[in-house]
mmCIF file of C-alpha atoms in Angstrom:
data_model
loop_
_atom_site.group_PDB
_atom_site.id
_atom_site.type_symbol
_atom_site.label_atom_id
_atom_site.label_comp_id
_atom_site.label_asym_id
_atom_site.label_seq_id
_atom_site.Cartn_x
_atom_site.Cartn_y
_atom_site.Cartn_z
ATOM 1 C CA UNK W 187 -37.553 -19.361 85.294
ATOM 2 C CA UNK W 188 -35.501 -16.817 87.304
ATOM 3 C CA UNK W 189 -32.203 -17.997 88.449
ATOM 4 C CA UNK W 190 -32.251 -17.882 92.321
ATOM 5 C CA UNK W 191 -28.939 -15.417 92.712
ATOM 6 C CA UNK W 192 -27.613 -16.129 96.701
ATOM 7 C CA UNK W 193 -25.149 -13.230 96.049
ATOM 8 C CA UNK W 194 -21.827 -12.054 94.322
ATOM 9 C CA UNK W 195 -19.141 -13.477 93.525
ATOM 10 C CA UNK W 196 -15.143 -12.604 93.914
ATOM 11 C CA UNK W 197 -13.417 -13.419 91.209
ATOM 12 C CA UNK W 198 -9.614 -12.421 90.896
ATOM 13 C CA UNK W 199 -6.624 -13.561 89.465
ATOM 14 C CA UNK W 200 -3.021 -13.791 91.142
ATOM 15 C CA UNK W 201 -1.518 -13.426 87.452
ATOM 16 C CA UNK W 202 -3.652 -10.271 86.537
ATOM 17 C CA UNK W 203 -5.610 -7.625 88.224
ATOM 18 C CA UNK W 204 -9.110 -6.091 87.211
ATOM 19 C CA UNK W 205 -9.336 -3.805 84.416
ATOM 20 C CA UNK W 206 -5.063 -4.937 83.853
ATOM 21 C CA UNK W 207 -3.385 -6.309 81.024
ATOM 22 C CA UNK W 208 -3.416 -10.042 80.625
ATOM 23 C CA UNK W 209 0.121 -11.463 80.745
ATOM 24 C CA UNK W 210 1.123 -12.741 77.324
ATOM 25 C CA UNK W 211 1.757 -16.302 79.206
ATOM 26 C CA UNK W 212 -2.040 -16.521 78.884
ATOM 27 C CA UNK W 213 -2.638 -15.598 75.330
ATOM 28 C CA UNK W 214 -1.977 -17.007 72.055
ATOM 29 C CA UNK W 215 1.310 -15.274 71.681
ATOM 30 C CA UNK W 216 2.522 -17.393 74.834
ATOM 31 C CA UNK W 217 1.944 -20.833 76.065
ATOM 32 C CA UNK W 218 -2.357 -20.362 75.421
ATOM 33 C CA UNK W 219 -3.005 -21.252 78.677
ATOM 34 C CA UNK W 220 -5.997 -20.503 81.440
ATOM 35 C CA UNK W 221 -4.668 -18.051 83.784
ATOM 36 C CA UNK W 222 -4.982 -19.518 87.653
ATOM 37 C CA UNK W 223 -8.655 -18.100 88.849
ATOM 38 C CA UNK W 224 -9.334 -17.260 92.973
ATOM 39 C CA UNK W 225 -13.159 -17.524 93.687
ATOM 40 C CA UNK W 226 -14.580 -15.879 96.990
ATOM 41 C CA UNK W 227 -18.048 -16.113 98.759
ATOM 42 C CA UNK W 228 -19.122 -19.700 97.200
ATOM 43 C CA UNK W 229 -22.893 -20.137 98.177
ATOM 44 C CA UNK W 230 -23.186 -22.615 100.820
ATOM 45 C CA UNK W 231 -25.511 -25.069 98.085
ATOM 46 C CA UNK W 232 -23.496 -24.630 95.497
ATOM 47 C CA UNK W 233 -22.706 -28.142 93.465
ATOM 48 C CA UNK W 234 -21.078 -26.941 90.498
ATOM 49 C CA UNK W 235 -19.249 -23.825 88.628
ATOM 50 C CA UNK W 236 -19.031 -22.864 85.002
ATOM 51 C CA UNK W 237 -16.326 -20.445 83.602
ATOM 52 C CA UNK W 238 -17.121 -18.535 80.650
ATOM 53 C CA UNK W 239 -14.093 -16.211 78.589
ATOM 54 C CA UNK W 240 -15.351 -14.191 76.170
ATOM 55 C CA UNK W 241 -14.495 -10.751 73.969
ATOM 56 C CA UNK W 242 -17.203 -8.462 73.706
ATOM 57 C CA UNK W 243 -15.024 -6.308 71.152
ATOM 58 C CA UNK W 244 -14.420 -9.242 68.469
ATOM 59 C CA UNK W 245 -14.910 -8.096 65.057
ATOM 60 C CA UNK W 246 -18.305 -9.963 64.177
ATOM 61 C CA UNK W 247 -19.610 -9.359 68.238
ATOM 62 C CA UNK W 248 -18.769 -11.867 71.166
ATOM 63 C CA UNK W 249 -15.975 -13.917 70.745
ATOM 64 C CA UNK W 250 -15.991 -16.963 73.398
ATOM 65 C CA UNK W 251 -12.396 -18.273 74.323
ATOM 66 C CA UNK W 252 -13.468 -21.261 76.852
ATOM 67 C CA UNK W 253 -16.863 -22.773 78.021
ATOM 68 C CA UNK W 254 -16.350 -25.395 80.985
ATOM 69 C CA UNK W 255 -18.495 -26.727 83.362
ATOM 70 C CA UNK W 256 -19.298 -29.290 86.430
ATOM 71 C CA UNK W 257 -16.212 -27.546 87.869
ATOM 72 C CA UNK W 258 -16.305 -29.169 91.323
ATOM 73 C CA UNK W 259 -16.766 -26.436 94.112
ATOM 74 C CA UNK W 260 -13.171 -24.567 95.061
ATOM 75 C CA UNK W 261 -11.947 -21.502 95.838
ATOM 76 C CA UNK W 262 -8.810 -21.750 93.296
ATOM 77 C CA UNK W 263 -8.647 -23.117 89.292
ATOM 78 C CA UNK W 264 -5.404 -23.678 88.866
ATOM 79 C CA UNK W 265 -3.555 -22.667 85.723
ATOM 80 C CA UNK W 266 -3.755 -24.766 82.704
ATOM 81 C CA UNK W 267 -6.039 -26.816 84.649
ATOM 82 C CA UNK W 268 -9.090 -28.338 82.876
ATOM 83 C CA UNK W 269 -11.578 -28.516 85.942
ATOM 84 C CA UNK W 270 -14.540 -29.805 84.276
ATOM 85 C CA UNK W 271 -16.167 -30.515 80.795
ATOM 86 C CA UNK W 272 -15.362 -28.270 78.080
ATOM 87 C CA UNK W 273 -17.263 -27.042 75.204
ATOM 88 C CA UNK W 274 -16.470 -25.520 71.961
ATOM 89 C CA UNK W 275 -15.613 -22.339 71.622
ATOM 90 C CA UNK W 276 -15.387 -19.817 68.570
ATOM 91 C CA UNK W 277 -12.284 -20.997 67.761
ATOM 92 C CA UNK W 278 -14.319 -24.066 67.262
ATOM 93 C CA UNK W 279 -11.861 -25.780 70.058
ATOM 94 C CA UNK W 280 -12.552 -27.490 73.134
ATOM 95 C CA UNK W 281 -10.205 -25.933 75.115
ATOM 96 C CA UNK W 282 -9.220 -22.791 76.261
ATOM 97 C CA UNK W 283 -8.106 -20.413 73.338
ATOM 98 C CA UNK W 284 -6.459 -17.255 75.053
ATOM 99 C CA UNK W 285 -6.440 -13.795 74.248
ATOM 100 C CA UNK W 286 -5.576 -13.107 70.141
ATOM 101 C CA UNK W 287 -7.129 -10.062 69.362
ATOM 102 C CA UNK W 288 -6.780 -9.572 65.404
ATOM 103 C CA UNK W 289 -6.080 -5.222 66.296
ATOM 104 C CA UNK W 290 -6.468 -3.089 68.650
ATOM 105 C CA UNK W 291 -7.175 -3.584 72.461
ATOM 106 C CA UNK W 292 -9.306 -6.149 73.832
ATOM 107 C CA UNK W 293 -11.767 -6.384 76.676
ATOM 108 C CA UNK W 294 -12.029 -10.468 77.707
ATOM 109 C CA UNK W 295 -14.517 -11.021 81.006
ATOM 110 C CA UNK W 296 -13.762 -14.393 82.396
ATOM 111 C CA UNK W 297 -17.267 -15.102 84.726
ATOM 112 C CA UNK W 298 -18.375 -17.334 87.091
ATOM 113 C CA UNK W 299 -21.142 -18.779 87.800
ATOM 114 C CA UNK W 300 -22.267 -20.734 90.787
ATOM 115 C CA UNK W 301 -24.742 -23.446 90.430
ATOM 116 C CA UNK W 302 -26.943 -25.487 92.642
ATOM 117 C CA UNK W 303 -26.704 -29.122 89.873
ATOM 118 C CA UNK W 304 -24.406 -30.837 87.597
ATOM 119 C CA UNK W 305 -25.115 -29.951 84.303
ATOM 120 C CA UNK W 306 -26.098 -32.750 81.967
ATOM 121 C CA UNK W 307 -24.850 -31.154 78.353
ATOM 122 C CA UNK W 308 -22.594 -32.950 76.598
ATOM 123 C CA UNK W 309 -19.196 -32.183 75.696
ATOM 124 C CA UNK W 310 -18.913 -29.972 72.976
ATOM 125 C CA UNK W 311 -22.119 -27.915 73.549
ATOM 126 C CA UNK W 312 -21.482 -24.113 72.438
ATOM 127 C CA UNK W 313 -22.185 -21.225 74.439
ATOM 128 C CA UNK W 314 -26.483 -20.373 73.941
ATOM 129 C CA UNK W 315 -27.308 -23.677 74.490
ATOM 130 C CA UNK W 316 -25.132 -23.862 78.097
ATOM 131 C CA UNK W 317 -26.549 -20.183 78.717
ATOM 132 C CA UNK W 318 -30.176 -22.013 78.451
ATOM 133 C CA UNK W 319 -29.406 -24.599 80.559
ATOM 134 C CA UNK W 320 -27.541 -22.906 83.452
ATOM 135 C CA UNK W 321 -30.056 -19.750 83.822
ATOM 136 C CA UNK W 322 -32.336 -21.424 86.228
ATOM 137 C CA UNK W 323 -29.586 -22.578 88.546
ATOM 138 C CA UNK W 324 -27.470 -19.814 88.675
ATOM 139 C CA UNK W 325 -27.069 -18.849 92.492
ATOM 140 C CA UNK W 326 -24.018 -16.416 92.118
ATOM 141 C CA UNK W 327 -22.018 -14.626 89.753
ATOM 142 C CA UNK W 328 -18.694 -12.880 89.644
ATOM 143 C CA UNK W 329 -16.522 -11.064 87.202
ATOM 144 C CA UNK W 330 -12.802 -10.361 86.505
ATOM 145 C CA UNK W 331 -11.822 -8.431 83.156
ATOM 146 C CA UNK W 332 -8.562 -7.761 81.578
ATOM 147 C CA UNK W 333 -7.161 -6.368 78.533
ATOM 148 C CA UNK W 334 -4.750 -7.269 76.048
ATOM 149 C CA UNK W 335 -3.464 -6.033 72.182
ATOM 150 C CA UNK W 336 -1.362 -8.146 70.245
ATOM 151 C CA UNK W 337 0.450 -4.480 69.493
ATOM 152 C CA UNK W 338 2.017 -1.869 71.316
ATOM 153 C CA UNK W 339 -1.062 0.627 71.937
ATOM 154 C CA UNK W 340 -1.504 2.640 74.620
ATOM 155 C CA UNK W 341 -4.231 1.525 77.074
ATOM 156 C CA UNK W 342 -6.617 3.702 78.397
#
């Protein structure tokens, strides 16, 4: 089934901008913690959000950093806030695990998906089977990517 997408999205940060480096508060060489999230153009039936972090350049392919869902509908996710129910991610945490990229620099996309239910998953589920279950009820989507290298390397 198609997901029924409403519209876009705005998803932006107050601690980072898009395409910017992520502040070190954020990532494992700081205090590990979810940066604060700002979330524009809600759809009016939407019942639930679900973050997703991941790193598209991780050694062995996507690397995901934090699953959570049944976030409650807001326009703000406050920093080192746990809105909802969390599942594991590769680190194989249930938390968020920030930006630790072993070299190099780092893409990490932290999306957003509006839904029109609550999922019922369990705690704990890992990223394909939440993919699975949200697809059908996705009605938006937004995006906010930033960088970061555990080094001193120029960014592009």
């Amino acid at each position: 089934m198609q997901p029924r997408i409403q519209g876009k999205l705005y998803l932006t940060s107050p601690a980072f901008s898009q395409g910017e480096r992520i502040p070190t508060r954020y990532t494992c060489d700081g205090e590990n913690i979810s940066p604060p999230l700002e979330i524009r153009n809600l759809p009016k039936y939407t019942e639930s959000l679900v973050v997703i972090v991941e790193d598209p350049d991780a050694p062995r392919g996507i690397w995901t950093h934090w699953l959570v869902w049944n976030v409650p509908p807001s326009n703000l996710i406050d920093e080192g806030v746990v809105p909802g129910i969390q599942g594991t991610n590769d680190f194989g945490k249930m938390h968020y695990g920030g930006p630790c990229p072993p070299e190099g620099l780092h893409h990490y996309y932290f999306r957003i998906y509006a839904l029109d239910v609550m999922l019922n998953i369990k705690e704990g589920t890992g990223r394909q089977a939440l993919l699975r279950v949200l697809g059908p009820h996705v009605l938006a989507m937004g995006e906010l990517m930033g960088v970061y290298s555990r080094y001193n390397v120029m960014m592009a």
